[in-house]
Short mmCIF file of C-alpha atoms in Angstrom, two decimals:
data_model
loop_
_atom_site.label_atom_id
_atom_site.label_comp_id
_atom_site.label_asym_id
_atom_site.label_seq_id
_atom_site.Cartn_x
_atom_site.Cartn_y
_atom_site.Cartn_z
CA UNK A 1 0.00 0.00 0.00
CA UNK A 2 2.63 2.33 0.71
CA UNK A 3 4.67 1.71 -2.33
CA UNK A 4 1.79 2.45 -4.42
CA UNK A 5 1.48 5.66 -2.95
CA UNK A 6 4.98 6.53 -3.15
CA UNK A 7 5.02 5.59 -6.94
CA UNK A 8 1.67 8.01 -7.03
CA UNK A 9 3.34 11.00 -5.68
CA UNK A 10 6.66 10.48 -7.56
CA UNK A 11 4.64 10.43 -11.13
CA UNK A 12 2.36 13.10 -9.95
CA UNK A 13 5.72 15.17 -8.77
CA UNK A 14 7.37 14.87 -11.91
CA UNK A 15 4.62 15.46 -13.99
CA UNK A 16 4.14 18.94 -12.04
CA UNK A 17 7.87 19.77 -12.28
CA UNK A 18 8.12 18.49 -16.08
CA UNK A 19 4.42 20.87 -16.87
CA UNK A 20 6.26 24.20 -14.82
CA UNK A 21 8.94 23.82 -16.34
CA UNK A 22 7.77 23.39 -19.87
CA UNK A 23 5.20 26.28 -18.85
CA UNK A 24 8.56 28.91 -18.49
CA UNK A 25 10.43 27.42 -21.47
CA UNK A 26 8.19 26.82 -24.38
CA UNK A 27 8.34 29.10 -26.97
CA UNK A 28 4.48 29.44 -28.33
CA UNK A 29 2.96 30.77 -25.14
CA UNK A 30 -0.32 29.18 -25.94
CA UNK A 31 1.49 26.03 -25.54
CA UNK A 32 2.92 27.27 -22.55
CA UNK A 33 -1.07 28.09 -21.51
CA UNK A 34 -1.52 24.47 -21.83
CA UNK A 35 1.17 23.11 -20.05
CA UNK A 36 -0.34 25.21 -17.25
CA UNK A 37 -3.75 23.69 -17.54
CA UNK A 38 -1.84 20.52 -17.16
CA UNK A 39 0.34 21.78 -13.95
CA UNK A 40 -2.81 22.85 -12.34
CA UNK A 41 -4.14 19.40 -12.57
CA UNK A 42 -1.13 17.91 -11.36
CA UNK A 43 -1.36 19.73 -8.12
CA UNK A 44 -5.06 19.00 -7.98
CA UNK A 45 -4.09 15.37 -8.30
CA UNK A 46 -1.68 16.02 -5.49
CA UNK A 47 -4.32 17.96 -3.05
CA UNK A 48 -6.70 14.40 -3.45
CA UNK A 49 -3.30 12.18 -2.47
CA UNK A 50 -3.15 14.58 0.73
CA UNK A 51 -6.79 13.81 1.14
CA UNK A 52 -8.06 17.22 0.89
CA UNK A 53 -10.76 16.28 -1.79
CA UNK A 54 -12.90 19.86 -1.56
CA UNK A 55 -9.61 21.67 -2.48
CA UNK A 56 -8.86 19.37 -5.31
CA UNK A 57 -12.52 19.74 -6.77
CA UNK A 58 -12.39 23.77 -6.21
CA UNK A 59 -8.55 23.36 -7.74
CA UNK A 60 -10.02 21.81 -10.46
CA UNK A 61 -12.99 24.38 -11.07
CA UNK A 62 -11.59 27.83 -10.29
CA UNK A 63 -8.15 27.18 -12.02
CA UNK A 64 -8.48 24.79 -14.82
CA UNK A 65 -11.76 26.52 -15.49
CA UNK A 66 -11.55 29.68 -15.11
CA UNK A 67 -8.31 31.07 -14.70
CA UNK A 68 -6.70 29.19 -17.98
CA UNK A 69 -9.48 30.68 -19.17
CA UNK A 70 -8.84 33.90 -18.74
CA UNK A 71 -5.13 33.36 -19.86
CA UNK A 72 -6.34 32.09 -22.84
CA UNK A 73 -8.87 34.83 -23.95
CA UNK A 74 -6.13 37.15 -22.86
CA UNK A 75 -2.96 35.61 -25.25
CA UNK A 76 -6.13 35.33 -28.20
CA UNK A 77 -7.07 39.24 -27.59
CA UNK A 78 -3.05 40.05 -28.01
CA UNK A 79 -1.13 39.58 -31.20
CA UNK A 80 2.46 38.66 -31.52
CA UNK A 81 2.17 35.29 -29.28
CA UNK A 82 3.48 32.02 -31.92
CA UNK A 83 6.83 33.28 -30.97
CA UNK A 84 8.08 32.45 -33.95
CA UNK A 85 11.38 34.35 -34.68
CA UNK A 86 10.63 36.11 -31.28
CA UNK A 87 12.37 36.08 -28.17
CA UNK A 88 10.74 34.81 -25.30
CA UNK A 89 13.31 34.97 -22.96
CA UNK A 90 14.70 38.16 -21.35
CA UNK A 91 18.36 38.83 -22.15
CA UNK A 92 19.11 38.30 -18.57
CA UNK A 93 18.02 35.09 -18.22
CA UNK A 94 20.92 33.06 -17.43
CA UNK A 95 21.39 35.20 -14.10
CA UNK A 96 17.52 35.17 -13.51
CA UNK A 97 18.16 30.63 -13.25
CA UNK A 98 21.34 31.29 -11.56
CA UNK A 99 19.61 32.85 -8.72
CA UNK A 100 16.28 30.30 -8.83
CA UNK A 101 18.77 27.38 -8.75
CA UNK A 102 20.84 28.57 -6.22
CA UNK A 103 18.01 29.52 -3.93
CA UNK A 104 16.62 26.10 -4.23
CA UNK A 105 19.88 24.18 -3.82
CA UNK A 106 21.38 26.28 -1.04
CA UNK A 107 18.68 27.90 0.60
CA UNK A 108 15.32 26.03 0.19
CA UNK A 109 16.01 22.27 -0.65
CA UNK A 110 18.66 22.10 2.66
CA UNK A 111 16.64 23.76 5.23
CA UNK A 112 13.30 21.96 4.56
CA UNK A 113 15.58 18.43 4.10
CA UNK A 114 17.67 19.29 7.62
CA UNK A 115 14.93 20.90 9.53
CA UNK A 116 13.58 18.49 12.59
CA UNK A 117 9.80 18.86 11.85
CA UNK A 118 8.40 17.13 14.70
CA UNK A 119 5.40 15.89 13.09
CA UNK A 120 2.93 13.99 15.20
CA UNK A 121 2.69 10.04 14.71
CA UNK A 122 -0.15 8.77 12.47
CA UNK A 123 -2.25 6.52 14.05
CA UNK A 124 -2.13 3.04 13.83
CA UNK A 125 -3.08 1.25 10.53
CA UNK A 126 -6.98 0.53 10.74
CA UNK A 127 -8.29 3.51 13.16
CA UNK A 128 -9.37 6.05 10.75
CA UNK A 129 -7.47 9.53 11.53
CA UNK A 130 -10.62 12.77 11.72
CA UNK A 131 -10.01 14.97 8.97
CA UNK A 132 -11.90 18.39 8.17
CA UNK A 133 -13.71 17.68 4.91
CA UNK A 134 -16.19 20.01 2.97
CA UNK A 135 -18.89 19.54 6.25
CA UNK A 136 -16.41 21.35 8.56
CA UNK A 137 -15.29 23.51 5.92
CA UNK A 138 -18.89 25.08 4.95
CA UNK A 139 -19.56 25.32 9.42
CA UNK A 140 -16.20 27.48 9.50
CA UNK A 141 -17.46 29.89 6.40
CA UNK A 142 -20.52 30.65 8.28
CA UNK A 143 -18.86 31.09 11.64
CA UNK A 144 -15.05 31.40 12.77
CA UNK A 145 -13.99 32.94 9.21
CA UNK A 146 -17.58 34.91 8.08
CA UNK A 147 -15.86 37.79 8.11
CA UNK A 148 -12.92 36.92 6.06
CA UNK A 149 -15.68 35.22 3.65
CA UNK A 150 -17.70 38.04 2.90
CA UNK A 151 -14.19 40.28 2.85
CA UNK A 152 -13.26 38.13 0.37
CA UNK A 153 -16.96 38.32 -1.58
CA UNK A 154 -16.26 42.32 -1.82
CA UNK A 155 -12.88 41.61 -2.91
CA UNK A 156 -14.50 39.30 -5.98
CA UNK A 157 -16.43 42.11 -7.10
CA UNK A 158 -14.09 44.88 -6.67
CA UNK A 159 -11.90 43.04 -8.59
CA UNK A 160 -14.44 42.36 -11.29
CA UNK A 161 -15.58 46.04 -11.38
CA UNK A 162 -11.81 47.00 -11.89
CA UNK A 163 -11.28 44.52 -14.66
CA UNK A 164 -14.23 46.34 -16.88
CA UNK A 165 -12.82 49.77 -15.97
CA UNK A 166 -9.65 48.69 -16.77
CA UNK A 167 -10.03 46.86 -20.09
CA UNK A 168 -12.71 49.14 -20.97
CA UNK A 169 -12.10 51.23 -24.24
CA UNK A 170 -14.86 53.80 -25.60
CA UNK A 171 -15.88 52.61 -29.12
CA UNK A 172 -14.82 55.67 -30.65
CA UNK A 173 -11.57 55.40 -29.86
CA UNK A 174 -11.32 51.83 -30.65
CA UNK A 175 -8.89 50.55 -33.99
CA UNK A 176 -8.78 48.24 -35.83
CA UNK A 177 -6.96 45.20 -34.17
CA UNK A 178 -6.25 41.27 -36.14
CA UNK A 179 -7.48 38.54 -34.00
CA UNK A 180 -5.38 35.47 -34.26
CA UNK A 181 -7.70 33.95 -36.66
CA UNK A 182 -7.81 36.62 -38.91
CA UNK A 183 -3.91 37.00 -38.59
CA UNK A 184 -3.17 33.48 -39.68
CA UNK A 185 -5.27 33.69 -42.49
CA UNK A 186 -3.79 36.81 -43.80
CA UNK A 187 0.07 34.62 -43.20
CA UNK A 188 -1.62 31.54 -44.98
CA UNK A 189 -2.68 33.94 -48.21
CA UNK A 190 0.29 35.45 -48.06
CA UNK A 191 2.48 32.42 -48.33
CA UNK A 192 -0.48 30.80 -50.89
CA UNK A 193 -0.07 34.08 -53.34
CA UNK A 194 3.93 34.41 -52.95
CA UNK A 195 5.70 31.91 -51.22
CA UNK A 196 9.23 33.62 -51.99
CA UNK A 197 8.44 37.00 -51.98
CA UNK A 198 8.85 38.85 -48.52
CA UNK A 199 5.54 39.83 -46.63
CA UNK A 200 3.90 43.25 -48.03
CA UNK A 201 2.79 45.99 -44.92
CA UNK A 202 -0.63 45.41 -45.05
CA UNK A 203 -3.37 48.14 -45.68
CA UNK A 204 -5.05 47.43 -42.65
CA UNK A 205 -4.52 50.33 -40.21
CA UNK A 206 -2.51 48.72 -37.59
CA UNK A 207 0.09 50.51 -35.91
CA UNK A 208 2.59 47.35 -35.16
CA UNK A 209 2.44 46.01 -38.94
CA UNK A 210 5.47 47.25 -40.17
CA UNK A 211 7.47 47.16 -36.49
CA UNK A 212 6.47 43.14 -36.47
CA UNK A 213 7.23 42.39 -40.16
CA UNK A 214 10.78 43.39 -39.46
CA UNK A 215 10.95 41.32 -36.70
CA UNK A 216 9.88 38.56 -38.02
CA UNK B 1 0.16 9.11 2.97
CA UNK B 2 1.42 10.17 5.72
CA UNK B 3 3.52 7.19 6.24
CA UNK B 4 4.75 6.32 3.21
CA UNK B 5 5.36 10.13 1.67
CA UNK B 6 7.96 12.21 4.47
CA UNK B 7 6.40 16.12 4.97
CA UNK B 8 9.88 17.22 3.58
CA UNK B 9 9.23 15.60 0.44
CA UNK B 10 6.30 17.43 -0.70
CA UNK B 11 8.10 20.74 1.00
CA UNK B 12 10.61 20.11 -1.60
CA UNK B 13 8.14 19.80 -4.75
CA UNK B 14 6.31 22.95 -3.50
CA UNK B 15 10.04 24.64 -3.52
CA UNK B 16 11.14 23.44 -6.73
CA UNK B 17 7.70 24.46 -8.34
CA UNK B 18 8.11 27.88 -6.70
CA UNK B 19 11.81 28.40 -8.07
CA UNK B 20 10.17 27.64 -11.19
CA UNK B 21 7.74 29.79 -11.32
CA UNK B 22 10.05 32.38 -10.07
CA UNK B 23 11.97 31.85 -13.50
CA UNK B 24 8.87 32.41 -15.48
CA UNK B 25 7.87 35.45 -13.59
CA UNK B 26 11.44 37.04 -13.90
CA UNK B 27 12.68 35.64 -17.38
CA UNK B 28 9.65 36.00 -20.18
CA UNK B 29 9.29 39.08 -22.12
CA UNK B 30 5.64 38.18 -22.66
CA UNK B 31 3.73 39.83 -19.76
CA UNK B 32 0.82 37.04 -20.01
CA UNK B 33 3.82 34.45 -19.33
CA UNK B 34 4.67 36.39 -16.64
CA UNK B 35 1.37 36.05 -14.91
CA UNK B 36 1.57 32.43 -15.71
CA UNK B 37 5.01 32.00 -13.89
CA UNK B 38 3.11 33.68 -10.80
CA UNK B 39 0.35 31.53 -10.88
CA UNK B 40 2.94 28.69 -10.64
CA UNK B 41 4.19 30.68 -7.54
CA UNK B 42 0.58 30.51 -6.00
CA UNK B 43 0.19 26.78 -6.64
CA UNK B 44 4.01 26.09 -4.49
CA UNK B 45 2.49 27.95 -2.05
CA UNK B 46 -0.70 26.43 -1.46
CA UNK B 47 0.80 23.02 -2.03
CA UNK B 48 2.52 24.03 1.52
CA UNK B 49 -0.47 25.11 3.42
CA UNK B 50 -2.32 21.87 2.35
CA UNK B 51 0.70 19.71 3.33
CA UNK B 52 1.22 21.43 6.75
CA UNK B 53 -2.54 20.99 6.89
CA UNK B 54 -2.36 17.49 6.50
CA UNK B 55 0.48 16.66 8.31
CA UNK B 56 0.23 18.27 11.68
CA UNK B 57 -3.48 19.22 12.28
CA UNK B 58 -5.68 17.32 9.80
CA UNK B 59 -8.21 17.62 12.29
CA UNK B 60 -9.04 21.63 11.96
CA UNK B 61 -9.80 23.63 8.79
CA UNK B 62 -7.81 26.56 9.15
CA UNK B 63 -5.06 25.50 6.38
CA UNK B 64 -7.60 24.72 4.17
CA UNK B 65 -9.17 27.42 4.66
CA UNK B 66 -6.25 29.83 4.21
CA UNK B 67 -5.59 27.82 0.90
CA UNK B 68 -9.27 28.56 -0.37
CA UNK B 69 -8.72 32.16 0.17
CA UNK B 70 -5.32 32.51 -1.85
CA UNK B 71 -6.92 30.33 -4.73
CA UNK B 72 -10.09 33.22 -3.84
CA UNK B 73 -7.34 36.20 -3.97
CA UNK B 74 -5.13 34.84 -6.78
CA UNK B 75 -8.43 34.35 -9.09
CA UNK B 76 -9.10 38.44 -8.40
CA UNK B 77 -5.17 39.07 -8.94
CA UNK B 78 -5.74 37.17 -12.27
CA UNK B 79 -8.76 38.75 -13.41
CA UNK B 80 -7.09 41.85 -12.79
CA UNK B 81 -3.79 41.47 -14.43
CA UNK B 82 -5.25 40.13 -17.48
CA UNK B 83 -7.30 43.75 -17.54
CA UNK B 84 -3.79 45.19 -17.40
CA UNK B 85 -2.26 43.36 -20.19
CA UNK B 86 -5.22 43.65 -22.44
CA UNK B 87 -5.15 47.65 -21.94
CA UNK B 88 -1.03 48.05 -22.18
CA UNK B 89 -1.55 45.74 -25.64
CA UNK B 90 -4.55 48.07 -26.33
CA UNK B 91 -2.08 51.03 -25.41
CA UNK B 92 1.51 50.22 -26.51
CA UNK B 93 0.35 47.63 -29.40
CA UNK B 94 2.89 45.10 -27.82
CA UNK B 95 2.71 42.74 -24.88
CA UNK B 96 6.38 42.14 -24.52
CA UNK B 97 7.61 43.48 -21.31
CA UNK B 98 10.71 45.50 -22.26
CA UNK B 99 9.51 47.19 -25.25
CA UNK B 100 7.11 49.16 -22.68
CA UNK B 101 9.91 51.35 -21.12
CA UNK B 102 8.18 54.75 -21.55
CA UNK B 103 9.71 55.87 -18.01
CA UNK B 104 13.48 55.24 -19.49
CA UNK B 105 15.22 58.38 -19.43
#
């Protein structure tokens, strides 16, 4: 029994630490938004092995669903995101790992391996251990931590109002934008019509055209 | 679980996931990738307060509960951010974060 769940966390470990790190390295960043999706599952998976189920299921709902969501309607409403041709990386990134690794191998990884945690024994095999679940959970929200709950609720919709006012453009002062749909059309009839010739500016009136044809 | 997996074992995965996410939050040009590497950050994090949870007082809800309010506060910080790329895009026409350095002297 134990052996299976030691195989369980090491393949649920690895597949978290193999989906981060593809998350920070891939080049198309909707690829990277999918290799999130697949992180936050891992640790949703993980939250179930430590037996918290109601934090796996809201894991499952609140980032899978909506959060990758949102990063997803967010890379589709910006342009410039297959990468190709275009860095992804910062040009200091070699000191920005230098400094993650090091603080993992000299700070992190030996103080959590040396520390003396004290945990407290488990119980015996057989006599099942009480464990908060959603019951005890849903009594706390309505008693010990109402306040923080509806603190939270105003925070929701603050945050929501702010959003709009933030993203919020008056339609007269909108322009013309490509959606990623309508930009890799254009790129397929461009290579259809002349697949040697070097991209024409388009007529459409966007502002980057030129900038991001030189780029590429 | 708690016999067969040590506490400083999932510590560790939390930590490694957090240096990772660190990279991603300090490395990409792309400021949606950015948000992504934080996310990561969020996850390391609550991956601790569940496995302290679990490990020394399984009995009481307050790690849980602290975990259900970051995933509460990191939804809002999302929801938000996104707002903020979408207008700098809307703004500056790119989302890549050096080419916004209006303050450079």
């Amino acid at each position: 029994m134990e052996v299976v769940v030691q195989i369980t966390f090491g393949v649920i470990a690895v597949f978290i630490l193999v989906a981060a790190a593809m998350v920070v390295s891939v080049r198309n960043v909707i690829h990277a938004a999918l290799w999130l999706i697949a992180c936050f599952f891992g640790v949703g998976a993980l939250y179930m092995l430590l037996e918290a189920e109601f934090l796996a299921v809201v894991q499952v709902l609140i980032y899978v669903g909506a959060v990758s969501v949102l990063i997803l309607f967010a890379i589709m409403l910006t342009r410039q995101i297959t990468g190709e041709g275009v860095r992804q990386l910062t040009n200091r990134w070699p000191v920005v790992l230098a400094i993650a690794t090091l603080l993992f191998a000299t700070v992190l990884a030996p103080t959590l391996i040396n520390q003396q945690w004290n945990v407290p024994p488990a119980p015996p095999l057989g006599t099942p251990e009480p464990i908060a679940g959603p019951a005890e959970l849903g009594r706390g929200f309505v008693n010990e931590f109402l306040i923080q709950f509806q603190v939270v609720g105003v925070l929701l919709t603050v945050a929501l109002i702010g959003a709009i006012v933030i993203a919020y453009e008056e339609r007269a002062r909108r322009r013309k934008v490509l959606t990623l749909a309508e930009e890799l059309e254009l790129k397929r009839l461009r290579e259809q019509t002349s697949p040697t010739v070097p991209a024409p500016v388009e007529a459409e009136p966007v502002v980057q055209e030129s900038r991001s044809a030189s780029e590429r | 679980m708690l016999n067969a997996v040590p506490l400083p074992a999932v510590l560790t995965l939390a930590a490694a996931l957090f240096c990772i996410g660190l990279f991603g939050a300090l490395s990409r040009r792309n400021l949606i990738g950015v948000l992504m590497g934080v996310e990561l950050m969020l996850n390391a994090v609550n991956i601790n307060l569940v496995a302290f949870w679990r490990y020394f007082e399984a009995r009481y809800i307050t790690g849980q509960t602290f975990a259900i309010f970051i995933i509460a506060v990191a939804a809002a910080e999302a929801a938000v951010g996104l707002a903020m790329v979408i207008a700098v895009y809307r703004h500056y026409v790119t989302v890549q974060a050096d080419e916004i350095d209006r303050l450079r002297g």
